[in-house]
Short mmCIF file of C-alpha atoms in Angstrom, two decimals:
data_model
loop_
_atom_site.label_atom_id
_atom_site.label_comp_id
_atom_site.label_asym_id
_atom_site.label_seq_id
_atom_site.Cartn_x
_atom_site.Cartn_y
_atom_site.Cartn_z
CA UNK P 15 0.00 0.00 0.00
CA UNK P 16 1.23 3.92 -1.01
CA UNK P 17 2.13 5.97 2.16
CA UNK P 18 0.17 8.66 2.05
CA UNK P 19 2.01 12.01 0.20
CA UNK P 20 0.85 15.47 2.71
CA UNK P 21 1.17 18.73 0.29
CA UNK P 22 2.03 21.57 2.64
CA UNK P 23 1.58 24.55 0.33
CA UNK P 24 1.84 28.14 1.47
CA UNK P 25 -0.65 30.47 -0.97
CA UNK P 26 2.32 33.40 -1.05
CA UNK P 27 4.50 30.95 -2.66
CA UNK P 28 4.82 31.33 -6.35
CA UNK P 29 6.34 27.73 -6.86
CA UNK P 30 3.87 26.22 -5.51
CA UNK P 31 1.36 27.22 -8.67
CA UNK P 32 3.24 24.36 -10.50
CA UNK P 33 2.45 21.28 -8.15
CA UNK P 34 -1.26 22.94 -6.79
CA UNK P 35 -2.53 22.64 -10.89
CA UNK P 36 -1.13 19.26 -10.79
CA UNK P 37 -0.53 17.23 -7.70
CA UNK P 38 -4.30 15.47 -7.08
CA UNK P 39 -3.91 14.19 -11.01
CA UNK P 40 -0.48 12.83 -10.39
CA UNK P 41 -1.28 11.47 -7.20
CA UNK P 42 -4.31 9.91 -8.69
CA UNK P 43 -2.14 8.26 -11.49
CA UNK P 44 0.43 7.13 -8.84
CA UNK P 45 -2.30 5.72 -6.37
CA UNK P 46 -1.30 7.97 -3.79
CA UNK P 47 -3.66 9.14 -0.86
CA UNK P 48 -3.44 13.26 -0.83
CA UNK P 49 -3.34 14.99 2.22
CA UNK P 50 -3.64 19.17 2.00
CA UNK P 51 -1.41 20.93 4.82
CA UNK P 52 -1.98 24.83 4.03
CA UNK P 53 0.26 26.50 6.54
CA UNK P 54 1.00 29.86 7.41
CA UNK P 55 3.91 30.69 4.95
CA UNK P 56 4.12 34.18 5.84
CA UNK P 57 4.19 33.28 9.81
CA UNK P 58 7.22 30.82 9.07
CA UNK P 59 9.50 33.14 7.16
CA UNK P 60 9.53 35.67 9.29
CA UNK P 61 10.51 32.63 12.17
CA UNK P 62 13.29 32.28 9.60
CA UNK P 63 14.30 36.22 9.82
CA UNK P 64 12.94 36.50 5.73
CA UNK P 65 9.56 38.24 6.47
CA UNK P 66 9.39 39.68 3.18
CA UNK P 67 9.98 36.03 1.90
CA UNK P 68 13.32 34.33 0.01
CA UNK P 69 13.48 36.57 -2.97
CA UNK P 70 12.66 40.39 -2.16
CA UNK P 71 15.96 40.40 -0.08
CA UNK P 72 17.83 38.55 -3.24
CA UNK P 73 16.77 40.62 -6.48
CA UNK P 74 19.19 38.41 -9.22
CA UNK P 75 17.54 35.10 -6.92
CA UNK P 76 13.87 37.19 -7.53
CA UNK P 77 14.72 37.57 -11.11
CA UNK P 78 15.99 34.31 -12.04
CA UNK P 79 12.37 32.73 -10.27
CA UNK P 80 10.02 34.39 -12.45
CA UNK P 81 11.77 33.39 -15.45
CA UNK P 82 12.18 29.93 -14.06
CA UNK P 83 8.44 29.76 -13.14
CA UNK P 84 7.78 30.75 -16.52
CA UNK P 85 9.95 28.12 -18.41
CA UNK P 86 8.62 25.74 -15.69
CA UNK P 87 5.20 26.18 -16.05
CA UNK P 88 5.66 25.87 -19.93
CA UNK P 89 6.77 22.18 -19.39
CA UNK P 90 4.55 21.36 -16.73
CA UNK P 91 2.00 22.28 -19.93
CA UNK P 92 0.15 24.90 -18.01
CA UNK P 93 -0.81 28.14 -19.12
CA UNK P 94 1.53 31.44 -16.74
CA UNK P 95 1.06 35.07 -16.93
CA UNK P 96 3.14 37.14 -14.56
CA UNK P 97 1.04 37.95 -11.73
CA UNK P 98 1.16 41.76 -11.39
CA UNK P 99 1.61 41.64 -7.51
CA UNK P 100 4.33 40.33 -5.04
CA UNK P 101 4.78 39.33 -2.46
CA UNK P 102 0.31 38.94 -1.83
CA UNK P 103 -1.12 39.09 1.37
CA UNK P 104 -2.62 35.13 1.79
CA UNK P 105 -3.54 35.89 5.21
CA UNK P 106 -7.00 35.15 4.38
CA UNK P 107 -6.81 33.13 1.66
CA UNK P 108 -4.62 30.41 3.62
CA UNK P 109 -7.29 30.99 6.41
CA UNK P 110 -10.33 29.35 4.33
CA UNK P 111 -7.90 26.96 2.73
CA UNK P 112 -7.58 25.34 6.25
CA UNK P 113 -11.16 25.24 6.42
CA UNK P 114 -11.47 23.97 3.13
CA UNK P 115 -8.88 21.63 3.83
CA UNK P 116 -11.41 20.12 7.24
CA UNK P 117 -14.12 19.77 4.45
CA UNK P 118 -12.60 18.57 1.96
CA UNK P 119 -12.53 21.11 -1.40
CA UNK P 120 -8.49 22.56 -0.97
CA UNK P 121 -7.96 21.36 -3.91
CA UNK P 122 -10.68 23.09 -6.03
CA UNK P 123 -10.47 26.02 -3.82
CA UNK P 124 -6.41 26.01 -4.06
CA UNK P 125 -6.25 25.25 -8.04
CA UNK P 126 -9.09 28.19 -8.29
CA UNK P 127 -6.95 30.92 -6.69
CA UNK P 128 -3.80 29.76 -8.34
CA UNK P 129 -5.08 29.98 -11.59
CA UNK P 130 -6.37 33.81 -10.57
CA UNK P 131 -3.36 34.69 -9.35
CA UNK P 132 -0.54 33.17 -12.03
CA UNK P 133 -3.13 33.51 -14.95
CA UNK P 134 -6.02 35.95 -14.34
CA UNK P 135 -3.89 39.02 -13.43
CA UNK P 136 -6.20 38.86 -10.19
CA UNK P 137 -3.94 38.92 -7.31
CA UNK P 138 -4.31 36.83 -4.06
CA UNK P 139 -5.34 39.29 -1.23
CA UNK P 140 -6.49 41.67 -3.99
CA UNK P 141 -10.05 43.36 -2.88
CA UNK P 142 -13.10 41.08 -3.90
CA UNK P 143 -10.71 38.14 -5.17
CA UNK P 144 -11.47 35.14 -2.73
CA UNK P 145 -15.15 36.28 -2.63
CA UNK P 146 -15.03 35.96 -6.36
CA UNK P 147 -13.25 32.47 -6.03
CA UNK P 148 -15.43 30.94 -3.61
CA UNK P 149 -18.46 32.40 -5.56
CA UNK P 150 -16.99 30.43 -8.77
CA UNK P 151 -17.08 27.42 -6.42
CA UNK P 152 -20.43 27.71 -6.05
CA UNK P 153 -19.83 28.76 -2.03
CA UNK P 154 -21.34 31.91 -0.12
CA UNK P 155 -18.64 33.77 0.21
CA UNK P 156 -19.16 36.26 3.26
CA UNK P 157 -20.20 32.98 5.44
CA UNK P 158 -17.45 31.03 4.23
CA UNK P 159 -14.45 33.85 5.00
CA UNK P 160 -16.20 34.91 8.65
CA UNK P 161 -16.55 30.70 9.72
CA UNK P 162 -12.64 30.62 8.44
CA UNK P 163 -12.13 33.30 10.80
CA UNK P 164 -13.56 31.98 14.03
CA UNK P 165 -11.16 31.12 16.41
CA UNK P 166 -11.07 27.01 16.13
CA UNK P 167 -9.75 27.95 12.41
CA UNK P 168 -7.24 30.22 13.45
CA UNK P 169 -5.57 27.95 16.15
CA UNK P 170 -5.71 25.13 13.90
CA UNK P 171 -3.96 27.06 11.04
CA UNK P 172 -0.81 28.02 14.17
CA UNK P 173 -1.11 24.54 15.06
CA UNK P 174 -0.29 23.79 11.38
CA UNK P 175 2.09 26.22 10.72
CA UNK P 176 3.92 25.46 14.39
CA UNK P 177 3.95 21.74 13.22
CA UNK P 178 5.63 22.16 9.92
CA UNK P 179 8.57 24.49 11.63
CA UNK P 180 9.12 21.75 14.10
CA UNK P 181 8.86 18.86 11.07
CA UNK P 182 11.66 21.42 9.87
CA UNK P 183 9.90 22.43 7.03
CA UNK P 184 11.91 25.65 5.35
CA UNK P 185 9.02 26.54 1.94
CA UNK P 186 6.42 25.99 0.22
CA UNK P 187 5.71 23.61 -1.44
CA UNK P 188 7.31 20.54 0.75
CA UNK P 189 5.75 17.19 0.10
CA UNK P 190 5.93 15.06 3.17
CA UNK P 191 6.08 10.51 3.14
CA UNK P 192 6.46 9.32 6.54
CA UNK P 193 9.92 11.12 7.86
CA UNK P 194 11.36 12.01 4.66
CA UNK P 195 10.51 15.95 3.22
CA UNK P 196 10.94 16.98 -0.29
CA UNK P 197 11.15 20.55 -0.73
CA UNK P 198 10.12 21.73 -4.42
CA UNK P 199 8.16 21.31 -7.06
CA UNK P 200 10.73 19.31 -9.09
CA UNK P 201 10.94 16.94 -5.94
CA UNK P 202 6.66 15.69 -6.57
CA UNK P 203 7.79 12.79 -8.61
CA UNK P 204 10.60 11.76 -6.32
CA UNK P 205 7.67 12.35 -3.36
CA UNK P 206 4.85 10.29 -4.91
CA UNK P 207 7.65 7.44 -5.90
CA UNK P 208 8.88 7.41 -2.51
CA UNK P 209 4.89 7.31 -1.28
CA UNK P 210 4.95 4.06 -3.66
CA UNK P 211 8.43 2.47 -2.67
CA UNK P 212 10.12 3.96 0.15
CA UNK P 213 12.80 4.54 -2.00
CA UNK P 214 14.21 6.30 -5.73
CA UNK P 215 15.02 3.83 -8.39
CA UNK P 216 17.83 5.03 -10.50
CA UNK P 217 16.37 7.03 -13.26
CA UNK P 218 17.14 7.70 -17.24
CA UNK P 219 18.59 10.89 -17.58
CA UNK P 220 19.54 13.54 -20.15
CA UNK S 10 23.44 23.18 -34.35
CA UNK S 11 23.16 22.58 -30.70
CA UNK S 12 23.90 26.28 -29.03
CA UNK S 13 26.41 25.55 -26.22
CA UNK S 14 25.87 25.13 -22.38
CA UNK S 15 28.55 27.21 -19.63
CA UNK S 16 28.58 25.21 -16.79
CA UNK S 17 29.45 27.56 -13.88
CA UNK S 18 31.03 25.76 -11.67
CA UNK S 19 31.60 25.78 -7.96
CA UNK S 20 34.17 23.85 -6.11
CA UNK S 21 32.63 24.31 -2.63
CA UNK S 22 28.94 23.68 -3.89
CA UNK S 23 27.44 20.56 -2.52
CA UNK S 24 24.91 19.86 -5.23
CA UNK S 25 27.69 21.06 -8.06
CA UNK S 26 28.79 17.17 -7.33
CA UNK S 27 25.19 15.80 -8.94
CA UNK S 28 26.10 17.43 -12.28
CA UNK S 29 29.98 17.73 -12.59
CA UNK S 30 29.76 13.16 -12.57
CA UNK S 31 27.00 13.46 -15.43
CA UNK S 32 27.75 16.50 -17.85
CA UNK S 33 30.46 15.65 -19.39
CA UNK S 34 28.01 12.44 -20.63
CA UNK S 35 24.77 13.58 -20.91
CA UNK S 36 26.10 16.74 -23.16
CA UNK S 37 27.68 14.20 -25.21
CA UNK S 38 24.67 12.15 -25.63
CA UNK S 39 22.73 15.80 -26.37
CA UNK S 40 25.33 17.04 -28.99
CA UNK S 41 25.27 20.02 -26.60
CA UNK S 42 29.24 21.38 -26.46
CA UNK S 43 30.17 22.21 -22.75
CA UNK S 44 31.97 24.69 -21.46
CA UNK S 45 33.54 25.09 -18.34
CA UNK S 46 32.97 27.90 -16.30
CA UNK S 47 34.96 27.56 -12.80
CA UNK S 48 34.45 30.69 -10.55
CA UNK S 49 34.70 31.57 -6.86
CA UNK S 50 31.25 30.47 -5.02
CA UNK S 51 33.18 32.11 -1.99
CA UNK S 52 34.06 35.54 -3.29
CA UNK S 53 30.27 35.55 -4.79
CA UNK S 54 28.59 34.20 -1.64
CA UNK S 55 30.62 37.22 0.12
CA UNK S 56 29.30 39.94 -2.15
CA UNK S 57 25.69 38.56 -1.45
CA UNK S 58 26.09 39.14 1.89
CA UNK S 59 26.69 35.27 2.77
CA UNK S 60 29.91 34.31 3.74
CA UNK S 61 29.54 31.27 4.62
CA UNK S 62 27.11 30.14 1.93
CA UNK S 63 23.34 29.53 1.74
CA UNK S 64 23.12 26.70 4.30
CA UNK S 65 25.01 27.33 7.37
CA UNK S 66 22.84 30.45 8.48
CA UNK S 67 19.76 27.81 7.89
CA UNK S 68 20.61 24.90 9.70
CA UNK S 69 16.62 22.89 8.85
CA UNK S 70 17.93 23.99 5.04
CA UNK S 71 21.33 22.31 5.91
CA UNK S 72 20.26 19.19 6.96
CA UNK S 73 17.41 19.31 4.05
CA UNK S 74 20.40 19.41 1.99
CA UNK S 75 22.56 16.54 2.96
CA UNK S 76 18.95 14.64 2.83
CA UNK S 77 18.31 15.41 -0.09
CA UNK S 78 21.50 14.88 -1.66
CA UNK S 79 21.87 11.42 -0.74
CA UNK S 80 18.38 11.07 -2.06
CA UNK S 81 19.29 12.56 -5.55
CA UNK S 82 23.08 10.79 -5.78
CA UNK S 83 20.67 7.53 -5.31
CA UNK S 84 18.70 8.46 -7.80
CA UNK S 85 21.56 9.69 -10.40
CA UNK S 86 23.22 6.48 -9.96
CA UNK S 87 25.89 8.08 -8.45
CA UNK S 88 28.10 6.90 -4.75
CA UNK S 89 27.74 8.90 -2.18
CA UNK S 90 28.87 8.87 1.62
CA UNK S 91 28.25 12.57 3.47
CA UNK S 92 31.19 14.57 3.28
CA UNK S 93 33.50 14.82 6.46
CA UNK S 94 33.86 18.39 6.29
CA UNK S 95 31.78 21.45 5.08
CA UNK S 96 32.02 24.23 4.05
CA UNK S 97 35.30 23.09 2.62
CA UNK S 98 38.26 25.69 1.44
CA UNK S 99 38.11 25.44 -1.93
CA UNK S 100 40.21 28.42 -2.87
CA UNK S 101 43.80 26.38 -4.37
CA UNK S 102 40.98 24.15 -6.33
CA UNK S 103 39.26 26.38 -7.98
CA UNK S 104 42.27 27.87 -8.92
CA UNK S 105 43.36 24.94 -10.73
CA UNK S 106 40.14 24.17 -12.06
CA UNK S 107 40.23 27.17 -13.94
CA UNK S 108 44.28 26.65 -15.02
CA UNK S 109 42.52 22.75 -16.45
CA UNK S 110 39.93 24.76 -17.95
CA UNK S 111 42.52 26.94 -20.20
CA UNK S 112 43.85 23.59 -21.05
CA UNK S 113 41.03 21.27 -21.52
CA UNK S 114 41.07 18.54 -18.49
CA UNK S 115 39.01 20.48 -16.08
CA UNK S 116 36.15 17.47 -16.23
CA UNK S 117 38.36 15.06 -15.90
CA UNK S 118 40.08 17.07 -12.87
CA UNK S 119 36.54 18.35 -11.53
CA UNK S 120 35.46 14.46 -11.28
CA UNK S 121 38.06 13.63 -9.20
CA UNK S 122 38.20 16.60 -6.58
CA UNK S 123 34.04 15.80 -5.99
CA UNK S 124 34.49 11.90 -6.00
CA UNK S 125 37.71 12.58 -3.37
CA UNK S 126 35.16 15.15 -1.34
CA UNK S 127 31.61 12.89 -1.50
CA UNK S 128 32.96 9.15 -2.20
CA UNK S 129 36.45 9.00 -0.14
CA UNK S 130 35.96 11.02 2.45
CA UNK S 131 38.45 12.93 1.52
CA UNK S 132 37.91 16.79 1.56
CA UNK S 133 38.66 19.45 -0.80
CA UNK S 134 40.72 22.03 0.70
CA UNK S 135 42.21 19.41 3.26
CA UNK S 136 46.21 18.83 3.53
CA UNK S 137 47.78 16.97 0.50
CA UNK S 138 44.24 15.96 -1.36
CA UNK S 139 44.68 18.52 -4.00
CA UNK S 140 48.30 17.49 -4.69
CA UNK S 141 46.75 13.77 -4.80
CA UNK S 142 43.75 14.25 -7.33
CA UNK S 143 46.11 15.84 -9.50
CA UNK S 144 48.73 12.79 -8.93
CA UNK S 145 45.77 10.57 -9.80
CA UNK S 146 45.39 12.27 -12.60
CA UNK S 147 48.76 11.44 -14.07
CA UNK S 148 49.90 15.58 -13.50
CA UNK S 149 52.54 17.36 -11.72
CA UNK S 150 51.32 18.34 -8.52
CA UNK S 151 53.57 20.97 -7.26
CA UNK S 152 54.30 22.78 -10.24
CA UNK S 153 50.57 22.45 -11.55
CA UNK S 154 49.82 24.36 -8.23
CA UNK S 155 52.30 26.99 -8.44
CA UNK S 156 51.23 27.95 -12.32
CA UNK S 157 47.55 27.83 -11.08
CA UNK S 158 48.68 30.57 -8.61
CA UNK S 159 50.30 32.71 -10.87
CA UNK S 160 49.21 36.28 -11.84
CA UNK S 161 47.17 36.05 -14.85
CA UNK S 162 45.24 32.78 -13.78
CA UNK S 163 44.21 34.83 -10.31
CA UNK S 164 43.22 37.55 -12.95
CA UNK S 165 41.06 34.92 -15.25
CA UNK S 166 39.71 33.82 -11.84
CA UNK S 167 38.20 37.09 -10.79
CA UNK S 168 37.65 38.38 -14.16
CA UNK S 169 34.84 34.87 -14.32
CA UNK S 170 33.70 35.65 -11.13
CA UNK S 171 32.66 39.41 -11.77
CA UNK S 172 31.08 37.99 -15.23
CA UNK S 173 29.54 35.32 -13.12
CA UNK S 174 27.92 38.04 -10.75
CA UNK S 175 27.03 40.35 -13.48
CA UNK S 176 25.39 37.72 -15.53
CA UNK S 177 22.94 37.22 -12.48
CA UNK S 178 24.33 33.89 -11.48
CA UNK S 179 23.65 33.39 -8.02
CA UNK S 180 25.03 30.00 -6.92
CA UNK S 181 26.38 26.86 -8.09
CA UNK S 182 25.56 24.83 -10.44
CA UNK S 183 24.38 27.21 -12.78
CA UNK S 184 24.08 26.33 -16.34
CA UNK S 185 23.89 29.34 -19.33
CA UNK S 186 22.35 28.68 -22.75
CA UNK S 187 22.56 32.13 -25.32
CA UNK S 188 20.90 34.24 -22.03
CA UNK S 189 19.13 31.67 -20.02
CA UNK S 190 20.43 30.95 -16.95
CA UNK S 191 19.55 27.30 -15.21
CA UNK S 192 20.58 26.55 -11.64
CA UNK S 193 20.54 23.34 -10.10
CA UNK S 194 21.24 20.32 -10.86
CA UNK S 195 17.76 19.51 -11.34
CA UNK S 196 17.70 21.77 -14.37
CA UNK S 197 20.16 20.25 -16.53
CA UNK S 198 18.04 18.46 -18.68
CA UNK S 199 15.85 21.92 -19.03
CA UNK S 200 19.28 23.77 -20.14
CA UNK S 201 20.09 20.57 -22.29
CA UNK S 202 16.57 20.69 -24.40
CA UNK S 203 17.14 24.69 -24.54
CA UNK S 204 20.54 24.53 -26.00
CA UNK S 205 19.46 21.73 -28.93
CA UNK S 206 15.59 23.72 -28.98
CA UNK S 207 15.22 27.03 -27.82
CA UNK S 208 12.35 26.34 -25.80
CA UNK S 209 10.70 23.43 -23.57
CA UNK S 210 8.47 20.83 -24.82
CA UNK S 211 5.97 19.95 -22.51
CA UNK S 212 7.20 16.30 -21.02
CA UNK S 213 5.73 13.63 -19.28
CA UNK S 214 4.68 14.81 -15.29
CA UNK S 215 4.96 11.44 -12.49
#
């Protein structure tokens, strides 16, 4: 039996656009239970001393990631159009994608504001953009965002985001099997094969 | 005609060891000519503010690192046993990396310096390994030294490194196709498909 693959994806984290459009299909094709973690990305970096995040303090590291997202997104076959805000403010957004997460639509709710915020031109934590998302999931929007702010939401999202700094988790997105993190969206496949095997078969390169 | 690939090079860069066993190969498989780029991770990691590289001020990122390293030497096919020493002193090495470079043996040189550090236990920068790679190698230690620390190749050193910085690179390995830029190890089969293509296909996804 698969060991089941947890996805803890941070919704200020451009990266993890690539595995949120993709990661239930692939864990589908790989047989692997899915497991949304949405954490508090922002909270954790500025743990780490980054609060504005890994790239705003590193403008050749910021400048090398959107062209990499770009190319990357190109041969993940999805469509990318350089979202016209960063850093976002996900403070809400990450806020009903716990909730979502207890009920089970983060991935529908997570692929919906990714593909706003990388495609749309319609930032996460722009005015009127999650109420618009939820309202495309067919969800009452104003209920949905207050419930997602009641208190049992917001200590289970610092539960969350405590637990991933203590599993030593560093950025989004980190796929976790058993003990063993992989940090990146070019580590899914060697996350879902380790979900399968426990370990990485040598592989055909270039 | 294949455009060709720079491979920047850095001889205290943990993950540089993933690509410097497999380029030389997989280039020659690609068509792709290579070119060797070895410049001084230290002097850059200085000017970005982080002397002692990207890991040691992040120690959950360090020890994601040596994890994930083993993980991917597994899955290259490639030894590995953690090094006995890091961050190493790679200042005489890089030094005669670039002298090889000038006259065509740095892979074969590069190879042995990162099996020495992540096979043998046996660390670059350490007392009399330097002088033994190139021994191994069928070269003149002593005098191979002494020209790689003569005027003009300290020069050519800093001259790459200043092109290195103002071309945006940012760590090691970096690979550079026309003006792309690739960096990791996990993106040379991305700069391989640019330099024969111009552009990524879409590929298979786990």
């Amino acid at each position: 039996m698969p060991q089941p693959l947890e996805f803890w994806v941070g919704y200020g984290s451009t990266y993890s656009y690539l595995s949120v459009m993709r990661i239930a299909s692939s864990a589908r094709r790989w047989g692997v239970p899915l497991v949304w973690k949405p954490f508090n990305i922002r909270s954790l970096m500025i743990e780490k001393g980054l609060p504005t995040g890994p790239f705003i303090p590193r403008p050749e590291k910021l400048a090398y990631m959107w062209r990499d997202l770009e190319r990357r997104a190109q041969r993940r076959g999805l469509p990318y159009s350089k979202p016209t805000q960063y850093p976002v403010d996900s403070q809400a957004t990450v806020r009903v994608a716990l909730l979502a997460a207890q009920e089970g639509w983060c991935g529908e709710f997570s692929q919906r504001v990714f593909h706003m915020n990388f495609v749309e031109s319609r930032p996460i934590g722009a005015p009127g953009n999650l109420e618009a998302a939820l309202h495309d999931l067919g969800r009452e929007a104003a209920a949905t965002i207050r419930k997602a702010h009641e208190p049992d939401i917001e200590a289970a999202l610092a539960a969350q985001t405590r637990t991933a700094i203590e599993l030593g988790i560093f950025g989004a997105p980190t796929f976790r099997v058993g003990d063993e993190l992989f940090w990146g969206d070019d580590r899914l496949e060697d996350a879902l094969e380790w979900a399968r095997n426990c370990q990485l078969a040598p592989s055909d390169q270039a």
